[in-house]
Short mmCIF file of C-alpha atoms and ligand atoms in Angstrom, two decimals:
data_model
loop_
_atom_site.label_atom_id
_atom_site.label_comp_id
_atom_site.label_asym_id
_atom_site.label_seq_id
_atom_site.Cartn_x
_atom_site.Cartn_y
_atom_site.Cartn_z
CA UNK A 1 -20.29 2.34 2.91
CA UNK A 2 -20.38 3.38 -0.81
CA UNK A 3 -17.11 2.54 -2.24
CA UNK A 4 -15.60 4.71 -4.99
CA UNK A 5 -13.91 4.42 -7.94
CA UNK A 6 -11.23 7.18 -9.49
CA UNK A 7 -10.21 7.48 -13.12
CA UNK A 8 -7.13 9.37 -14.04
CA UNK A 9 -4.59 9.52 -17.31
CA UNK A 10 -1.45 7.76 -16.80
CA UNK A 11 1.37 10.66 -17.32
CA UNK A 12 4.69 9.77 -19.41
CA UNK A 13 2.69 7.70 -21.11
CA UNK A 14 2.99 7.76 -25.31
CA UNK A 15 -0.18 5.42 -25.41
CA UNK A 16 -3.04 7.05 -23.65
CA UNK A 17 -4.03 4.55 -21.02
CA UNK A 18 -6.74 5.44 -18.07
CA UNK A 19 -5.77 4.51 -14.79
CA UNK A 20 -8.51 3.23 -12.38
CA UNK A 21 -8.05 3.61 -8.28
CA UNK A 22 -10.79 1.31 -6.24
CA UNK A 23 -10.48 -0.83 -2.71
CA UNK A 24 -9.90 -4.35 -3.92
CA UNK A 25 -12.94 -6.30 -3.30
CA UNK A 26 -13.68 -10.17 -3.51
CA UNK A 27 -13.41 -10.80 -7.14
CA UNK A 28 -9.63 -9.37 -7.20
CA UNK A 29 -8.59 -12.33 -5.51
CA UNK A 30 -6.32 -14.00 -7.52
CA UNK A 31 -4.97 -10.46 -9.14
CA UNK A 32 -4.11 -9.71 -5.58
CA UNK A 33 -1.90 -12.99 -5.26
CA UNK A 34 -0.34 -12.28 -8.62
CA UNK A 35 0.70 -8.92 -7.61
CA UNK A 36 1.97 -9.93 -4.25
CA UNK A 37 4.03 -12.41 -4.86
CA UNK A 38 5.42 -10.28 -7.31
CA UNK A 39 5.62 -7.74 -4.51
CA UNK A 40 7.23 -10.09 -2.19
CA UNK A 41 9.69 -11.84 -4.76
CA UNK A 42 11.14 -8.46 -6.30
CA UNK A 43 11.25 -6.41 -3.08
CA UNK A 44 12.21 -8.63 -0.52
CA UNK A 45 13.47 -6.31 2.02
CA UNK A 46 10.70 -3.73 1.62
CA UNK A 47 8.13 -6.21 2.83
CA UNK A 48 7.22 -8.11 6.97
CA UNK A 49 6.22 -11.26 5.33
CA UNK A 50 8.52 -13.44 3.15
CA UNK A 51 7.85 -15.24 -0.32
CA UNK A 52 8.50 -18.34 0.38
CA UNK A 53 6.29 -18.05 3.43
CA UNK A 54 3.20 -16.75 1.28
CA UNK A 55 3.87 -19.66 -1.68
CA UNK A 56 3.49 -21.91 1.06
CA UNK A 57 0.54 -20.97 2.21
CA UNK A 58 -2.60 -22.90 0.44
CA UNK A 59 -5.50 -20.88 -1.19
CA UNK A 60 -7.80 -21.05 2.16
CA UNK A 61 -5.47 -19.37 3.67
CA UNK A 62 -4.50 -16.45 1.22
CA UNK A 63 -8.27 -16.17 1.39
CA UNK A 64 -8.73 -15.71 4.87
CA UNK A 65 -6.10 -13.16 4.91
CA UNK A 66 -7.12 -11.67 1.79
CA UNK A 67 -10.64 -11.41 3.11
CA UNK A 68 -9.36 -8.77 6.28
CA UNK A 69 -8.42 -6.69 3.64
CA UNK A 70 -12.40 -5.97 2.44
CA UNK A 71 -13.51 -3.79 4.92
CA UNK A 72 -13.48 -0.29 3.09
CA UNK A 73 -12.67 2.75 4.53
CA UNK A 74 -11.38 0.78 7.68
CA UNK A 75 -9.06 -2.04 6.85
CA UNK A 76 -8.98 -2.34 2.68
CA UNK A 77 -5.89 -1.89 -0.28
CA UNK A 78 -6.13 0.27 -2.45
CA UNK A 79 -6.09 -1.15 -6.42
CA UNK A 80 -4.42 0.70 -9.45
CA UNK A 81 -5.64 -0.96 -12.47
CA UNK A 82 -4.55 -0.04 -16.24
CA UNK A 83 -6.36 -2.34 -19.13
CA UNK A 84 -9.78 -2.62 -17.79
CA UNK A 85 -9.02 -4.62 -15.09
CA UNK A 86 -4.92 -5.20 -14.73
CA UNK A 87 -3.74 -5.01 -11.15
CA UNK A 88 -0.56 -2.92 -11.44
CA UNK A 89 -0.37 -1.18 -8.02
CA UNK A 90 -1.77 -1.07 -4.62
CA UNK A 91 -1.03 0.37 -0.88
CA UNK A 92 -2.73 -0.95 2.50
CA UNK A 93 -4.97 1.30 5.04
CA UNK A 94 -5.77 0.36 8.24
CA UNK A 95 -7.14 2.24 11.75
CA UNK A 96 -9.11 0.35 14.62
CA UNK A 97 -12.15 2.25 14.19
CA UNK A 98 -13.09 0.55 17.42
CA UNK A 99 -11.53 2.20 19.62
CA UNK A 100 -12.24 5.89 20.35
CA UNK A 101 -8.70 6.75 21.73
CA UNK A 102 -6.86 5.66 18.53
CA UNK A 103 -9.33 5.64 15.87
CA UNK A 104 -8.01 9.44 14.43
CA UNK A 105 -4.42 7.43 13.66
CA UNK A 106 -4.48 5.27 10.39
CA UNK A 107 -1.96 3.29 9.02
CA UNK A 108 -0.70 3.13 5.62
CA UNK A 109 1.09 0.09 4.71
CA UNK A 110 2.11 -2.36 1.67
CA UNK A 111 3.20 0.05 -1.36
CA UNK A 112 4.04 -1.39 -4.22
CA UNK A 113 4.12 -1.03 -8.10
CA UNK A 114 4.85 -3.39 -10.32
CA UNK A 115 8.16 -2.69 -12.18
CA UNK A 116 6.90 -2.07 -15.91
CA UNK A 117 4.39 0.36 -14.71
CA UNK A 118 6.77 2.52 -12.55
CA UNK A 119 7.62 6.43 -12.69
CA UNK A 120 4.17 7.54 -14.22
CA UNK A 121 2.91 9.02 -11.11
CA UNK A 122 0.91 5.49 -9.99
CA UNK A 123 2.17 5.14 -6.37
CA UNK A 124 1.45 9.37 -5.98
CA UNK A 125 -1.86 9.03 -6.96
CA UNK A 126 -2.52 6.00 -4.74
CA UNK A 127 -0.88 7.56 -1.81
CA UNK A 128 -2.87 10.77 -2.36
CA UNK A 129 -5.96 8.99 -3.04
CA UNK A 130 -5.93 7.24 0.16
CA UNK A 131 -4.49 10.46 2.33
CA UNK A 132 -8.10 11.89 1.49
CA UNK A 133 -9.91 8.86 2.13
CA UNK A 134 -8.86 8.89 5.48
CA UNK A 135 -9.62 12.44 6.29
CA UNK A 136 -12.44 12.62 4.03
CA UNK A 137 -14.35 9.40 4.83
CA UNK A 138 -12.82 8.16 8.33
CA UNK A 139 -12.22 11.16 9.76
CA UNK A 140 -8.46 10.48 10.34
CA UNK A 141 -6.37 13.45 11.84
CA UNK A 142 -2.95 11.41 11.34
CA UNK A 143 -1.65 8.99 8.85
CA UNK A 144 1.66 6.44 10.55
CA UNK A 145 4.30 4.57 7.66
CA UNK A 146 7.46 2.88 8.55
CA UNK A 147 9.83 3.45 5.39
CA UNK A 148 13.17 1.68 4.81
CA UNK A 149 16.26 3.89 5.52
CA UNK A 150 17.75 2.54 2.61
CA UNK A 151 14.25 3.09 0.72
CA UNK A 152 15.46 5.81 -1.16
CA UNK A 153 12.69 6.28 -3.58
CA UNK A 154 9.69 5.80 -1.23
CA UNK A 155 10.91 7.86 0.98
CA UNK A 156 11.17 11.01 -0.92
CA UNK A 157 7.96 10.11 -2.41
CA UNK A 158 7.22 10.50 1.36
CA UNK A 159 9.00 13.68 1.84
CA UNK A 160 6.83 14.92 -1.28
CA UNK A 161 3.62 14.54 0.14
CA UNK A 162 3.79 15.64 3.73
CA UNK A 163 5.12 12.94 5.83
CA UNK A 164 7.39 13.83 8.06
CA UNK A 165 10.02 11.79 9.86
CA UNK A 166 9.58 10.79 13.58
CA UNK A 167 11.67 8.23 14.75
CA UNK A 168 13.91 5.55 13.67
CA UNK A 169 13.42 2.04 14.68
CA UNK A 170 16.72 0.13 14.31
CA UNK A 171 17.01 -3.62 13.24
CA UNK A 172 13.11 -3.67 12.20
CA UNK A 173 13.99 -6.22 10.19
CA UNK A 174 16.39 -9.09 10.19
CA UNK A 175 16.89 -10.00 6.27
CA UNK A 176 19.50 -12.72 5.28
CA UNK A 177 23.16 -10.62 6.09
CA UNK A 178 22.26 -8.01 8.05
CA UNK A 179 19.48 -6.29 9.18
CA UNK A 180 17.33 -3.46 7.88
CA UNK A 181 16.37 -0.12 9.79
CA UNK A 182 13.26 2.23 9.29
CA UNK A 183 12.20 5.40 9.57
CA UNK A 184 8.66 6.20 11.47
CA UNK A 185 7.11 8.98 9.54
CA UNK A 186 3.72 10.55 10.02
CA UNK A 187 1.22 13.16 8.02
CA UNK A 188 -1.07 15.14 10.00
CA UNK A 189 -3.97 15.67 8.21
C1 LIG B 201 8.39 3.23 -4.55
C2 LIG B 201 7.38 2.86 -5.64
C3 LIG B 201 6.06 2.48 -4.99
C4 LIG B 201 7.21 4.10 -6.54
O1 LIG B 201 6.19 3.79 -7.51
P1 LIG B 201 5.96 4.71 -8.81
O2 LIG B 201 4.58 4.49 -9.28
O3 LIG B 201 7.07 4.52 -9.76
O4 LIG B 201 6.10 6.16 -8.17
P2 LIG B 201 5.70 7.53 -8.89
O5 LIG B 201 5.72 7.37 -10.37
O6 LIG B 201 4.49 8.06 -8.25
O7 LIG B 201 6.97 8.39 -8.52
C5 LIG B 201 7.11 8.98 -7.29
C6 LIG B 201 8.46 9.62 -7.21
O8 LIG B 201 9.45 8.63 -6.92
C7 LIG B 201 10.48 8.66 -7.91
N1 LIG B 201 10.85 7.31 -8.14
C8 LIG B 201 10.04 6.29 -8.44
N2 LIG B 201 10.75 5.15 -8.55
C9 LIG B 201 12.03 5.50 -8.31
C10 LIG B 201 13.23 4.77 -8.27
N3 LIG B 201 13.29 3.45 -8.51
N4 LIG B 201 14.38 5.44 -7.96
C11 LIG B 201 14.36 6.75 -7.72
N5 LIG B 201 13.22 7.50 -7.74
C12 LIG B 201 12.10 6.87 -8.04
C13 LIG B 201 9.86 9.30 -9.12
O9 LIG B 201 10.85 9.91 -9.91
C14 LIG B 201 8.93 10.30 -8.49
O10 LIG B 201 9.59 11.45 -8.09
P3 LIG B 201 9.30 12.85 -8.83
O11 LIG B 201 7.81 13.01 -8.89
O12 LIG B 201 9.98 13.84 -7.95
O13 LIG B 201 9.91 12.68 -10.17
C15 LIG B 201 7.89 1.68 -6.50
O14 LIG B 201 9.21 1.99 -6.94
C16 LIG B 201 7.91 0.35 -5.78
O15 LIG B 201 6.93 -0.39 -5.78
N6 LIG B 201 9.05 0.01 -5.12
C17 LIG B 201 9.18 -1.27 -4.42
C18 LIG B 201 8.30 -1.37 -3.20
C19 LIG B 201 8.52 -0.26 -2.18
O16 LIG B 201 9.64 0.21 -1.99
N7 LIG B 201 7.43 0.11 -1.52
C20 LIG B 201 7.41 1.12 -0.48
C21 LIG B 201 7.35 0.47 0.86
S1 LIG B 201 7.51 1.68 2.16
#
């Protein structure tokens, strides 16, 4: 499969900077872990796996994990990259192409941006960018996200581009004093 590459201008932005959306591949590797753990260390209760879990881990590990993430349009993350080749931003896509009974639902999962780069429209273009992958290249007819339900700001970003709420799962989580609920949204494509 041909992967792609998308160039856009950052908006709010004094200093014109291009922003550049492609699938992380191999050589992203240790931009990917820099990005995480950032990911994991600044929004602890947005995220399944913990940091001190991921540190821990050695570097044949975060590879072999990293590597499940290479498999464009199936199972891949989405990169935002500003400065040639900065990792800023990304978001996770996965369906189990499979199997024929569930291959038209795709999951979106993993948003993140990193803090300095927020509110110029990074995490809407990635979002978007991967809602048409899916129905554009995989042939998706649904896209599934669980959101926080204290996730204020990803979840009208949600709201915004189609999703729609479905359920509520209660106690997804179970953080250090207390637990966290999501919502179950989905965009039918
Ligand atoms: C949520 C997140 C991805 C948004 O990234 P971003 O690149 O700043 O988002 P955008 O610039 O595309 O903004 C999208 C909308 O969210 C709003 N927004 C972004 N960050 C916000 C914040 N901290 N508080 C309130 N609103 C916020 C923007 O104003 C914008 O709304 P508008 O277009 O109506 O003005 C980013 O804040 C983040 O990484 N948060 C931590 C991780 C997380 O919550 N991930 C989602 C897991 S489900």
């Amino acid at each position: 499969m041909t992967r792609f590459s998308l160039t856009f201008a950052l908006e709010n932005n004094l200093t014109p900077t291009n922003l550049n959306l492609r699938p992380i591949e191999i050589d992203d590797f240790s931009r990917f872990i820099k990005l995480q753990s950032e990911a994991l260390l600044h929004a602890p209760e947005v995220f399944g796996s913990d940091y001190h879990w991921f540190e821990s881990l050695s570097t044949v590990s975060k590879e072999q994990r990293y590597e499940k993430y290479l498999n464009f349009p199936y199972q891949y993350l989405l990169g935002a990259f500003v400065d040639e080749n900065t990792l800023v931003g990304m978001v996770g896509f996965s369906v189990d192409n499979s199997q024929s009974k569930t291959r038209h639902k795709g999951k979106l999962w993993g948003l993140f941006v990193s803090p300095n780069h927020r509110g110029q429209g990074i995490a809407t273009k990635l979002v978007e960018t991967l809602i048409s992958t899916a129905r554009d290249v995989v042939q998706c007819e649904q896209i599934q996200l669980t959101v926080g339900t204290e996730n204020q700001a990803s979840y009208l970003l949600y709201l915004r581009l189609g999703f729609t709420v479905y359920g509520t799962e209660r106690h997804s989580m179970k953080l250090v004093g207390g637990y966290a609920d999501e919502f179950l949204m989905v965009k039918f494509l």
